[in-house]
XYZ file of C-alpha atoms in Angstrom:
764
model
C 7.127 -87.402 10.786
C 6.761 -87.432 7.253
C 4.290 -90.097 7.465
C 1.500 -88.256 10.030
C 2.170 -84.746 8.377
C 0.691 -86.748 5.203
C -2.337 -88.500 7.577
C -2.624 -85.209 7.894
C -3.084 -83.021 5.153
C -5.070 -86.030 3.791
C -7.677 -85.718 6.885
C -8.013 -82.411 6.460
C -8.238 -82.597 2.956
C -11.090 -85.051 3.737
C -12.274 -82.588 6.020
C -12.599 -79.724 2.995
C -13.945 -82.240 1.092
C -17.158 -82.936 3.247
C -16.881 -78.918 3.904
C -17.156 -77.449 0.476
C -20.282 -80.155 -0.861
C -21.960 -78.340 2.468
C -20.958 -74.806 0.615
C -21.817 -75.722 -2.650
C -24.828 -76.956 -1.914
C -25.648 -73.322 0.114
C -25.191 -71.603 -2.829
C -27.194 -74.099 -5.708
C -30.233 -73.842 -4.130
C -30.207 -70.020 -3.570
C -28.670 -69.934 -7.135
C -31.802 -71.599 -8.044
C -34.267 -69.571 -5.639
C -33.191 -66.589 -7.447
C -33.092 -67.632 -10.499
C -36.517 -68.585 -10.108
C -37.600 -65.291 -8.419
C -35.318 -62.492 -9.433
C -37.751 -59.497 -8.424
C -38.510 -61.304 -4.714
C -38.471 -59.455 -1.667
C -35.490 -62.024 -0.475
C -32.892 -61.719 -3.817
C -31.294 -59.749 -1.209
C -30.976 -61.669 1.253
C -29.930 -64.428 -1.572
C -26.941 -62.645 -2.431
C -25.648 -62.008 0.558
C -25.904 -66.026 1.554
C -24.976 -66.720 -1.574
C -21.358 -63.712 -1.387
C -21.076 -65.630 2.479
C -21.189 -68.792 1.211
C -18.507 -68.630 -0.963
C -16.464 -66.460 1.047
C -16.359 -69.033 3.470
C -15.569 -71.246 0.842
C -12.498 -69.954 -0.792
C -10.960 -69.417 2.733
C -11.039 -73.259 3.423
C -9.635 -74.118 -0.476
C -6.491 -71.352 -0.296
C -6.597 -73.871 4.475
C -5.628 -76.632 2.695
C -3.380 -75.065 -0.659
C -6.391 -75.600 -2.955
C -5.629 -72.801 -5.650
C -8.195 -73.396 -8.678
C -10.699 -73.817 -6.669
C -9.321 -70.521 -4.431
C -9.606 -68.602 -7.757
C -12.638 -69.252 -8.429
C -14.336 -68.932 -5.506
C -12.444 -65.751 -5.294
C -14.306 -64.965 -8.363
C -17.588 -65.853 -7.526
C -17.159 -63.377 -4.142
C -16.093 -61.041 -6.400
C -19.527 -61.366 -8.733
C -21.862 -61.606 -5.484
C -20.144 -58.244 -3.969
C -20.681 -56.939 -6.846
C -24.853 -57.209 -7.504
C -24.930 -56.535 -3.007
C -23.139 -53.302 -3.395
C -24.693 -52.450 -7.035
C -27.820 -53.583 -5.267
C -28.758 -55.830 -8.586
C -29.690 -59.497 -9.064
C -28.260 -61.523 -10.725
C -28.589 -60.997 -15.024
C -29.467 -64.139 -16.575
C -27.527 -64.773 -18.176
C -24.925 -65.531 -15.256
C -26.823 -68.404 -13.533
C -25.093 -71.070 -16.419
C -21.862 -69.416 -15.480
C -22.276 -69.336 -11.903
C -23.327 -73.650 -11.360
C -20.390 -74.082 -14.266
C -18.274 -73.291 -11.852
C -20.180 -75.036 -8.996
C -19.995 -77.874 -11.081
C -16.378 -77.604 -11.623
C -15.426 -77.435 -8.220
C -17.052 -80.142 -6.938
C -15.481 -81.582 -9.473
C -12.316 -80.312 -8.135
C -12.454 -80.982 -4.375
C -13.430 -84.493 -5.348
C -10.038 -85.018 -6.789
C -7.713 -83.494 -4.298
C -4.299 -84.949 -4.408
C -4.607 -85.180 -8.625
C -3.691 -82.845 -11.086
C -5.615 -81.101 -12.516
C -5.613 -80.957 -16.347
C -5.408 -79.437 -19.315
C -8.427 -79.355 -19.945
C -9.681 -77.853 -16.097
C -7.489 -75.783 -16.141
C -8.643 -73.746 -19.372
C -12.300 -74.268 -18.175
C -11.374 -73.269 -14.407
C -9.899 -69.822 -16.080
C -12.663 -68.992 -19.017
C -14.721 -69.845 -15.805
C -13.445 -66.995 -14.350
C -12.223 -65.107 -16.783
C -16.332 -65.048 -17.693
C -17.266 -64.107 -14.483
C -14.960 -61.262 -13.754
C -16.256 -59.699 -17.303
C -19.542 -60.115 -15.899
C -19.181 -57.386 -12.985
C -17.660 -54.964 -15.837
C -20.689 -55.366 -18.223
C -22.815 -54.906 -14.841
C -21.291 -52.192 -13.521
C -21.684 -49.970 -16.822
C -25.068 -51.518 -18.295
C -26.950 -53.029 -15.854
C -29.336 -55.864 -16.906
C -31.966 -55.379 -14.826
C -33.414 -53.052 -12.106
C -31.562 -51.975 -8.441
C -32.575 -53.853 -5.751
C -33.069 -52.596 -2.096
C -30.219 -54.426 -0.628
C -30.740 -54.213 4.482
C -27.416 -53.142 5.158
C -25.078 -55.911 6.773
C -23.088 -56.583 9.552
C -18.760 -56.552 7.559
C -16.790 -59.951 7.294
C -14.997 -60.473 9.634
C -11.233 -59.333 7.753
C -9.726 -62.484 9.118
C -9.542 -66.156 7.109
C -11.038 -69.161 7.856
C -8.454 -71.028 9.188
C -7.666 -74.442 9.547
C -9.606 -77.339 11.306
C -8.126 -79.092 14.629
C -7.696 -83.100 12.875
C -10.592 -85.135 13.198
C -9.939 -88.146 14.820
C -9.827 -91.054 13.058
C -11.374 -89.241 10.279
C -14.094 -87.680 12.743
C -14.323 -84.229 13.529
C -16.769 -82.492 16.079
C -18.460 -79.018 15.863
C -20.857 -76.836 17.921
C -24.232 -76.329 17.399
C -25.073 -72.390 17.274
C -27.664 -72.078 20.698
C -25.918 -74.203 22.338
C -27.203 -77.112 21.207
C -25.666 -80.285 22.012
C -21.723 -81.322 20.130
C -22.169 -83.655 17.730
C -19.386 -85.827 15.509
C -18.597 -86.699 11.739
C -17.923 -89.880 11.738
C -17.250 -92.338 8.057
C -19.259 -93.503 7.229
C -17.850 -96.556 6.594
C -17.843 -97.244 10.408
C -21.075 -96.572 10.474
C -22.259 -98.701 8.412
C -19.907 -101.831 10.151
C -21.842 -100.859 13.127
C -24.263 -101.396 11.863
C -23.582 -104.990 10.248
C -22.349 -106.007 13.821
C -26.065 -104.944 15.553
C -27.503 -106.814 12.489
C -25.869 -109.424 13.133
C -27.127 -109.922 16.869
C -30.121 -111.207 15.363
C -29.223 -114.682 14.926
C -27.692 -114.314 18.530
C -31.365 -112.849 19.315
C -32.894 -116.173 17.276
C -30.092 -118.243 18.754
C -31.615 -117.925 22.412
C -34.859 -118.052 22.031
C -34.567 -121.333 19.946
C -32.118 -123.465 22.659
C -34.749 -121.371 25.698
C -37.330 -123.660 23.488
C -35.425 -126.583 23.565
C -34.261 -126.506 27.295
C -37.860 -126.373 27.887
C -38.436 -129.331 25.613
C -36.281 -131.051 27.065
C -37.629 -130.173 30.533
C -41.017 -130.949 29.081
C -40.253 -134.380 28.037
C -38.481 -135.052 31.085
C -42.311 -134.702 33.173
C -43.680 -136.898 31.010
C -41.804 -139.341 32.267
C -43.286 -139.239 36.100
C -46.557 -140.428 35.296
C -45.038 -143.818 32.601
C -42.553 -144.678 35.969
C -45.832 -144.364 38.662
C -48.044 -146.963 36.648
C -45.068 -149.258 36.781
C -42.882 -148.623 40.441
C -45.972 -150.008 42.943
C -45.416 -153.096 40.932
C -41.724 -153.815 40.414
C -41.928 -152.808 44.615
C -44.210 -155.567 45.576
C -42.922 -157.473 43.139
C -43.565 -161.315 44.320
C -40.096 -162.227 42.821
C -38.471 -159.324 43.806
C -38.909 -159.734 48.042
C -38.898 -163.706 47.103
C -35.257 -163.657 45.986
C -33.070 -162.137 48.153
C -29.853 -162.396 45.484
C -27.088 -159.654 45.442
C -28.108 -159.111 42.023
C -32.228 -158.577 42.867
C -31.102 -155.942 45.548
C -29.221 -153.835 43.561
C -32.028 -154.208 41.287
C -34.249 -152.123 43.598
C -31.110 -150.335 44.924
C -30.677 -148.946 41.380
C -34.902 -147.883 41.088
C -34.939 -146.268 44.617
C -31.415 -144.435 42.728
C -32.504 -144.016 39.919
C -36.107 -142.458 41.248
C -33.761 -139.858 43.126
C -31.381 -138.901 39.784
C -34.498 -138.388 37.524
C -35.841 -135.775 40.509
C -32.879 -133.633 40.658
C -32.582 -133.592 36.622
C -36.189 -132.481 36.604
C -35.407 -129.979 38.989
C -31.908 -128.698 37.306
C -33.192 -128.575 33.819
C -36.799 -127.101 35.367
C -34.298 -124.608 37.010
C -32.224 -124.202 33.266
C -34.919 -123.766 30.934
C -37.042 -120.919 33.624
C -33.323 -119.223 33.414
C -33.542 -119.873 29.575
C -36.682 -118.397 29.618
C -35.144 -114.784 30.582
C -31.910 -114.062 29.912
C -34.104 -115.030 26.195
C -35.782 -111.938 27.447
C -32.857 -110.136 28.428
C -30.818 -110.743 25.069
C -33.920 -109.615 23.214
C -34.365 -106.409 24.859
C -30.967 -105.204 24.591
C -30.548 -106.667 20.348
C -33.212 -105.093 19.954
C -32.058 -101.739 21.928
C -28.987 -102.193 19.884
C -30.340 -102.960 16.681
C -32.400 -99.771 17.082
C -30.077 -97.426 18.623
C -27.875 -98.337 15.274
C -30.357 -98.767 13.069
C -30.801 -94.390 14.046
C -27.200 -94.042 13.399
C -27.761 -94.626 9.357
C -30.905 -93.087 9.150
C -31.267 -89.830 7.123
C -33.329 -86.826 6.525
C -34.115 -87.442 3.164
C -33.182 -84.187 1.610
C -29.642 -86.049 2.131
C -29.972 -87.291 -1.608
C -32.232 -84.198 -3.000
C -30.100 -81.260 -3.468
C -29.499 -82.611 -6.942
C -32.355 -82.445 -7.854
C -33.960 -78.748 -8.112
C -31.232 -77.967 -10.573
C -31.220 -81.133 -12.277
C -34.814 -80.820 -12.768
C -33.205 -76.761 -14.433
C -31.056 -78.006 -16.456
C -33.690 -80.440 -18.224
C -36.203 -77.666 -19.012
C -33.249 -75.740 -20.108
C -32.494 -78.582 -22.857
C -36.083 -78.491 -24.060
C -37.201 -75.026 -23.346
C -39.400 -76.072 -20.627
C -40.330 -73.979 -17.670
C -41.268 -76.305 -14.145
C -41.386 -76.131 -10.395
C -39.704 -78.273 -8.250
C -41.305 -78.611 -4.829
C -40.171 -81.079 -2.113
C -42.456 -82.016 1.411
C -41.717 -83.743 4.064
C -37.866 -83.961 3.759
C -37.495 -84.372 6.865
C -39.231 -87.982 7.383
C -35.174 -90.341 7.734
C -35.043 -93.362 5.397
C -32.213 -95.982 5.736
C -29.285 -94.255 4.592
C -28.453 -97.112 2.065
C -31.744 -97.518 0.588
C -31.891 -93.993 -0.617
C -28.553 -94.864 -1.921
C -30.340 -97.323 -3.344
C -33.296 -94.998 -5.215
C -31.385 -92.300 -5.738
C -30.952 -93.023 -9.727
C -34.664 -94.808 -9.393
C -35.631 -91.006 -8.332
C -33.768 -88.898 -11.113
C -35.074 -91.600 -13.172
C -38.121 -90.407 -12.495
C -37.910 -87.179 -13.300
C -36.294 -86.896 -15.984
C -39.516 -88.874 -17.183
C -41.469 -86.719 -16.069
C -39.886 -83.570 -17.777
C -39.599 -86.074 -20.388
C -43.054 -87.131 -20.721
C -45.150 -85.734 -18.641
C -44.591 -81.782 -19.173
C -45.651 -79.267 -22.124
C -44.049 -76.967 -23.416
C -45.731 -73.317 -21.885
C -46.803 -72.970 -25.484
C -48.669 -76.120 -25.634
C -49.653 -75.250 -22.083
C -50.847 -71.924 -22.518
C -53.069 -74.058 -24.887
C -55.191 -75.829 -22.630
C -55.533 -73.729 -20.435
C -52.506 -74.517 -18.019
C -50.448 -72.014 -16.163
C -46.778 -71.790 -18.555
C -44.981 -73.441 -15.616
C -45.304 -77.020 -14.751
C -45.648 -77.341 -10.996
C -43.481 -81.453 -10.514
C -44.321 -82.293 -7.260
C -42.218 -84.951 -4.500
C -43.860 -86.017 -1.678
C -42.902 -87.743 1.301
C -44.694 -89.865 4.195
C -44.552 -92.081 6.494
C -47.055 -94.840 5.976
C -46.941 -96.602 8.662
C -44.336 -97.364 11.829
C -42.495 -99.045 9.901
C -42.651 -98.315 5.653
C -42.666 -94.900 4.142
C -44.268 -93.929 0.053
C -42.327 -91.914 -1.711
C -45.246 -89.728 -4.901
C -43.953 -87.856 -6.979
C -46.439 -86.191 -8.982
C -46.893 -83.895 -11.958
C -49.623 -81.743 -13.403
C -48.245 -82.721 -16.821
C -50.380 -84.471 -19.656
C -50.489 -87.654 -18.369
C -48.997 -91.154 -20.403
C -50.558 -91.301 -23.114
C -52.314 -94.726 -22.865
C -52.561 -95.380 -26.934
C -48.557 -95.486 -27.291
C -47.822 -97.458 -24.493
C -50.153 -99.910 -26.073
C -48.904 -99.772 -29.410
C -44.704 -100.494 -27.836
C -46.094 -102.933 -25.584
C -47.088 -104.620 -29.036
C -43.775 -103.597 -31.439
C -42.116 -105.248 -28.485
C -43.871 -108.317 -28.538
C -45.236 -108.083 -24.696
C -48.914 -108.416 -26.071
C -50.269 -109.134 -29.855
C -52.427 -106.584 -30.943
C -55.906 -108.571 -30.362
C -54.696 -108.610 -26.571
C -53.912 -104.696 -26.462
C -57.040 -103.958 -27.722
C -58.578 -105.426 -24.461
C -57.162 -103.437 -22.602
C -58.527 -101.257 -19.768
C -57.253 -97.961 -19.583
C -55.920 -99.034 -15.539
C -54.701 -102.895 -17.564
C -52.783 -100.554 -19.312
C -50.354 -98.133 -17.168
C -48.505 -100.555 -15.059
C -47.353 -102.016 -18.811
C -44.967 -98.921 -18.180
C -42.347 -100.408 -15.687
C -41.523 -103.237 -18.105
C -38.671 -103.021 -20.029
C -38.202 -101.902 -23.561
C -41.810 -100.661 -23.335
C -41.669 -96.291 -23.922
C -44.492 -93.952 -24.808
C -41.424 -92.397 -26.987
C -41.232 -91.888 -30.142
C -38.157 -91.712 -30.626
C -34.794 -93.129 -28.193
C -32.584 -89.649 -26.810
C -30.222 -89.091 -24.760
C -33.108 -88.027 -21.915
C -35.196 -91.366 -22.121
C -36.860 -93.516 -25.801
C -35.448 -96.456 -24.647
C -37.923 -97.796 -21.896
C -35.922 -98.950 -19.509
C -36.113 -95.709 -16.481
C -39.392 -97.674 -15.131
C -38.467 -101.392 -15.191
C -35.215 -100.123 -13.684
C -37.545 -98.187 -10.963
C -39.842 -101.014 -10.201
C -36.511 -103.547 -9.981
C -34.832 -100.968 -7.300
C -38.352 -101.421 -5.083
C -38.427 -104.820 -4.737
C -35.161 -105.529 -4.464
C -36.202 -103.403 -1.533
C -38.948 -105.227 -0.104
C -40.959 -102.369 -1.698
C -44.171 -101.727 -4.102
C -44.380 -99.205 -7.418
C -47.610 -97.613 -8.225
C -49.201 -95.459 -11.303
C -51.742 -93.478 -11.562
C -52.411 -90.994 -14.464
C -54.975 -88.600 -15.109
C -55.398 -87.580 -19.261
C -54.259 -84.132 -19.311
C -53.767 -83.659 -16.134
C -50.935 -85.530 -15.192
C -49.405 -88.366 -13.456
C -48.235 -89.980 -9.956
C -45.541 -92.163 -9.443
C -45.958 -93.331 -5.666
C -42.836 -95.830 -4.301
C -44.210 -97.763 -1.468
C -40.816 -98.087 0.726
C -39.736 -100.208 4.017
C -38.093 -97.426 6.544
C -34.802 -99.749 7.286
C -33.255 -103.117 5.077
C -32.451 -104.994 8.322
C -35.216 -107.602 8.289
C -38.419 -108.253 6.529
C -41.082 -110.797 6.942
C -40.676 -114.366 4.286
C -42.249 -117.109 3.623
C -39.691 -120.015 4.248
C -40.530 -122.263 0.757
C -38.809 -125.807 -0.342
C -38.249 -126.640 -4.444
C -35.737 -129.517 -5.780
C -34.439 -130.102 -2.011
C -33.565 -126.711 -2.111
C -34.774 -124.143 1.039
C -35.487 -120.697 -0.920
C -37.116 -116.982 0.959
C -40.173 -115.544 -0.854
C -40.525 -111.921 0.387
C -44.207 -112.047 1.776
C -45.368 -108.515 0.131
C -44.447 -110.012 -3.251
C -47.269 -113.520 -2.787
C -50.312 -112.604 -2.852
C -52.044 -116.180 -1.523
C -50.959 -119.497 -1.611
C -53.476 -122.014 -3.166
C -53.482 -126.141 -3.441
C -54.745 -126.926 -6.129
C -54.561 -131.152 -7.959
C -52.563 -131.688 -11.540
C -56.392 -132.251 -13.406
C -56.916 -128.573 -12.125
C -53.674 -127.839 -14.741
C -54.258 -127.314 -17.743
C -52.464 -126.177 -21.903
C -52.792 -123.272 -23.065
C -51.051 -121.612 -25.926
C -48.093 -124.727 -24.688
C -48.006 -123.059 -21.725
C -48.979 -124.759 -18.253
C -51.935 -122.427 -16.685
C -54.843 -122.772 -13.763
C -57.617 -120.654 -12.785
C -57.993 -118.607 -9.247
C -60.440 -117.207 -8.312
C -61.561 -117.145 -11.777
C -58.413 -115.501 -13.590
C -56.392 -117.835 -16.071
C -52.759 -117.836 -14.276
C -49.291 -119.009 -15.610
C -47.501 -121.791 -13.503
C -44.012 -122.011 -13.966
C -42.671 -124.435 -11.276
C -39.812 -122.797 -9.405
C -37.012 -125.603 -10.152
C -37.734 -124.978 -13.775
C -37.646 -120.585 -13.294
C -34.062 -121.074 -11.232
C -32.664 -124.051 -13.969
C -32.128 -127.240 -10.604
C -33.097 -131.069 -11.391
C -37.102 -132.454 -10.855
C -36.965 -133.285 -7.241
C -38.674 -136.801 -7.007
C -41.611 -135.580 -4.815
C -42.086 -133.184 -7.840
C -42.777 -135.351 -9.765
C -45.163 -137.906 -8.153
C -47.606 -135.327 -6.470
C -50.262 -135.588 -7.066
C -51.390 -131.676 -5.717
C -49.397 -129.184 -6.556
C -49.001 -126.229 -4.211
C -48.788 -122.065 -6.157
C -48.180 -119.680 -4.581
C -49.895 -116.773 -5.923
C -46.999 -114.157 -7.049
C -46.981 -110.197 -7.890
C -45.297 -107.875 -9.419
C -45.586 -104.382 -10.969
C -49.272 -105.086 -11.715
C -47.741 -109.110 -13.376
C -49.065 -112.225 -11.608
C -47.923 -115.670 -11.948
C -49.449 -118.908 -9.972
C -45.954 -120.591 -9.099
C -45.295 -124.369 -8.267
C -42.909 -125.515 -4.990
C -42.960 -127.917 -3.504
C -43.659 -127.188 -0.682
C -45.067 -124.739 1.741
C -43.024 -124.438 4.917
C -43.863 -121.135 7.776
C -43.249 -117.816 7.467
C -40.282 -115.643 9.610
C -38.615 -112.209 9.875
C -35.260 -113.356 8.155
C -32.262 -110.429 8.222
C -31.338 -109.457 4.598
C -27.682 -110.389 3.508
C -27.255 -107.683 0.157
C -24.214 -109.085 -1.841
C -20.837 -107.837 -2.381
C -18.754 -107.353 -5.208
C -18.437 -108.856 -7.642
C -21.916 -110.703 -6.892
C -23.827 -107.835 -6.940
C -26.705 -108.093 -9.355
C -27.205 -112.376 -9.837
C -30.557 -112.930 -11.472
C -33.249 -114.275 -9.716
C -31.565 -113.739 -5.956
C -31.888 -110.485 -4.303
C -30.621 -111.565 -1.238
C -29.447 -114.125 1.619
C -29.641 -114.657 4.658
C -28.552 -116.395 7.570
C -32.651 -118.955 9.410
C -31.811 -119.847 13.506
C -30.954 -123.286 12.240
C -27.570 -121.823 10.858
C -28.368 -122.814 7.877
C -27.798 -119.948 4.636
C -30.510 -119.117 2.623
C -30.830 -117.222 -0.705
C -34.196 -114.745 -1.161
C -35.374 -115.052 -4.563
C -35.956 -111.826 -6.169
C -39.926 -112.020 -7.288
C -40.001 -109.549 -10.517
C -36.651 -112.013 -11.777
C -38.802 -115.264 -11.349
C -41.851 -113.933 -13.269
C -39.509 -112.380 -16.159
C -37.984 -116.003 -16.064
C -40.754 -117.759 -15.761
C -41.076 -116.632 -20.088
C -38.435 -118.268 -20.438
C -37.841 -121.365 -17.878
C -40.867 -121.724 -16.679
C -42.097 -123.858 -19.805
C -43.435 -127.934 -19.741
C -41.161 -130.350 -19.401
C -41.941 -131.555 -23.120
C -41.378 -128.210 -24.751
C -38.066 -127.839 -22.361
C -36.808 -132.308 -23.275
C -37.315 -130.557 -27.651
C -34.108 -132.426 -29.219
C -32.385 -129.133 -30.247
C -31.238 -130.428 -33.063
C -34.878 -129.243 -34.527
C -33.964 -126.211 -33.312
C -33.308 -124.063 -37.113
C -30.086 -122.293 -36.282
C -31.123 -118.057 -36.574
C -30.057 -116.319 -39.698
C -27.392 -113.232 -38.193
C -29.795 -109.824 -38.722
C -28.547 -107.329 -41.186
C -27.698 -103.528 -40.546
C -26.843 -100.993 -43.369
C -24.871 -98.500 -42.124
C -24.957 -95.053 -43.828
C -21.747 -92.867 -43.164
C -19.747 -90.591 -45.830
C -16.841 -90.006 -42.789
C -14.730 -93.479 -43.607
C -13.324 -93.666 -40.372
C -17.032 -93.612 -38.368
C -17.976 -95.485 -40.729
C -15.868 -98.274 -40.376
C -16.125 -97.282 -36.356
C -19.605 -98.589 -36.183
C -18.690 -101.199 -38.772
C -16.697 -103.253 -36.510
C -19.220 -102.935 -33.379
C -21.725 -103.802 -35.311
C -19.460 -107.069 -36.414
C -18.205 -107.875 -33.379
C -21.812 -107.907 -31.968
C -22.737 -110.485 -34.988
C -24.954 -108.497 -36.762
C -24.237 -108.691 -40.749
C -23.492 -105.175 -41.871
C -23.306 -103.744 -45.415
C -21.765 -100.160 -45.698
C -23.354 -96.632 -48.148
C -21.612 -94.234 -47.831
C -24.677 -91.428 -48.654
C -28.207 -91.529 -48.181
C -29.269 -91.496 -52.286
C -26.821 -94.887 -52.084
C -28.933 -96.651 -48.949
C -31.922 -96.283 -50.940
C -30.114 -97.959 -54.122
C -29.546 -100.649 -51.743
C -33.037 -101.265 -49.887
C -35.076 -101.517 -52.361
C -32.465 -104.800 -54.439
C -31.851 -106.640 -51.032
C -33.429 -107.063 -47.419
C -31.959 -105.107 -44.444
C -33.449 -105.504 -41.018
C -32.479 -101.893 -39.739
C -30.446 -98.753 -40.558
C -27.865 -97.195 -38.943
C -27.001 -93.630 -40.680
C -25.350 -90.426 -40.031
C -27.331 -87.000 -41.457
C -25.155 -84.669 -42.046
C -24.308 -86.519 -45.692
C -23.966 -84.933 -49.757
C -27.124 -85.774 -51.960
C -29.596 -87.780 -49.488
C -29.096 -86.304 -45.617
C -30.146 -89.182 -42.894
C -33.556 -88.036 -42.946
C -34.591 -87.509 -45.985
C -33.136 -91.197 -45.707
C -35.556 -91.529 -43.425
C -38.460 -89.699 -45.247
C -37.952 -92.414 -47.830
C -37.608 -95.034 -46.418
C -40.824 -94.212 -44.263
C -42.972 -93.379 -47.795
C -42.276 -96.018 -49.603
C -44.796 -99.173 -48.227
C -42.413 -102.138 -48.402
C -39.739 -100.418 -46.371
C -42.759 -98.760 -44.324
C -41.500 -100.692 -41.041
C -38.171 -101.066 -41.659
C -35.793 -99.533 -37.963
C -33.802 -96.423 -38.496
C -31.678 -94.756 -35.883
C -29.800 -91.625 -36.617
C -26.603 -91.760 -35.060
C -25.964 -87.896 -35.468
C -23.282 -84.213 -33.781
C -26.399 -82.548 -34.156
C -28.293 -82.485 -30.692
C -30.620 -79.423 -30.543
C -33.855 -79.492 -29.668
C -34.744 -79.083 -33.289
C -33.373 -81.504 -35.177
C -34.206 -85.063 -32.437
C -37.567 -82.663 -32.896
C -37.725 -83.609 -37.086
C -36.014 -86.855 -36.415
C -39.320 -87.282 -34.699
C -41.625 -86.297 -37.850
C -39.635 -87.953 -40.659
C -39.962 -91.365 -38.854
C -36.486 -91.816 -36.864
C -37.486 -94.716 -34.046
C -33.500 -93.635 -32.376
C -31.722 -90.982 -32.167
C -27.250 -91.133 -30.548
C -25.744 -87.827 -30.467
C -22.555 -88.959 -31.460
C -20.699 -86.165 -28.768
C -21.522 -88.416 -26.068
C -21.521 -92.137 -27.903
C -21.279 -94.916 -26.363
C -21.623 -98.829 -27.937
C -23.282 -100.215 -25.759
C -26.062 -98.129 -25.936
C -26.243 -97.903 -28.903
C -26.074 -102.067 -29.772
C -29.542 -101.897 -27.223
C -31.065 -99.952 -28.978
C -30.744 -102.261 -32.237
C -31.131 -105.382 -30.298
C -34.485 -103.355 -28.781
C -35.930 -102.586 -32.530
C -35.205 -105.195 -33.914
């Protein structure tokens, strides 16, 4: 019985977590609307809505004996009730407290069953105190003018009790208005059912193959009859067969007659089996297609299922940077495969961060350019056709700084200065999707590392999608992501290299060409080919994948080239052969193979053979390293001088912080020297060579800002990268870091040694 009680409590708490998230999302949306339009006609209704949601959440928390959550809900409910009764909108300072309360409730709900930490308990008491204090302050001196509050029916006197225990993790609910009942089922169970339905695609393919085999065999038997007709009359009229009356000859004649009847019977049987096999094929295909289509619908979710945090994200980012922006969401009802939404959520957050950080200007700057002080960021979702969906994120900000993009590409050795100068604006824009390319002059907690857009492109391409960008200086930027609606299958091209078979997504293949080996030229120690007047690098697939070349590749007088494109980059990939195109079923990797370089997933061909699905974005990156000509790759290793470890100067007045930084950097393979303040550091810099400086900001004699300014003013040191690691995280301090010329600005409160090392690797 105790075990049954425990199981019941666990199921009840799981149900509460789902219910709590719905209430929290509803309250958060109401708060964002209240803050955005404090004096609108909807203010009263929004306060009432938030009040009722807090009341319901309080009752649900009490039902599962979560007193900490209940106390916060009680305080929030009291605040909303006070504003409702006094006909007052929430004061501006209340919203931060309310949002922090929602965050704490959400964290507590997710950690149900674990004891609350002392810090969480202190935060809970502090928030309850602040919510209660707001009611008292508003009673004595109202901040905002009264608003008209319509009369509402009183809440029911009884608190909501616990729901009936869900069956195996499910909970049924009758929708209002007589709508059909719905049932909540664990997403893990839905995923399992969908995977089983997708596996039936292999059964569909095997059924088609067996039907084709039977048809081919029947046709082969049918080809026997002309041969038999050609010789049968001669055999029967043969003189030796008529004259020889021996038992052996009689047996041969009898066998020939039997053989003819047997073949006729076999042919009829095969024809019947082939006909039935074709009928079975059609029946299986129809049922599998229906099953898969219905199973896909089970995991199709509206786009709105992942946008709940977006308005709050934009609000918080704008407040951090003293900016104002409205987030508009259109097409949220469009349904997309849950797995695609989960994969793209982080990428979309990256895009929103970029829109606020890089695109949106300050209210003063916008007014200077005759723009509304509040910027607009719009996410639009629309169906392109039956199998594709487009997500567009647009802002009306400053647009992409193309000159900074070119400078960043040159600084990170992606382009030479001459090549960058030759790029047109449309040719420059796709560079934002390259790793390490950023328009931010300094690394912050929001952006500047040049990874965000590279992550967006990688996510989209992994899902078989594409990303494009449009930008007009002074008017804004639009990013478009085209994705499949579902993840189950896609069209793939089967190729061979090094005697192995691979699948390349058809959407990433521009064309397939065949050229003679004489058409391959060498330019700057790389093999190239001219296709339609454009010179492309040639990379051999087996070299990219670091496989031994096949004998067929070595003896070929011509090459089969697949023109691959990804994020604006193109290469000509040489393969042994292109087999055919077919629909393939995607089998994603599970832990620990979550991310495998050059391989996106796997599939099982109709023959039952497992085959890797190649990641085109990775192939293009790897081609720069491994796709070099064989003559160069075979260079003796002992002729290559071992590179010397870069030297870093650490400037820090705290001995603890100084030793921590020194240990982290030396463990990563760098040579490190330390200085106790900016004056000491500048003296060392004038005497010794260093590749980078890591400095604190607040130091005696010469602080980090002044040290950076001195470095930039010195002709010999002006190009030396400087990373500021500091506890000062205000926007003004970051802007000062930019002004004096720092290359990166990392905050100690969120110090992550991996992030520091990533920044250093990018700058050196």
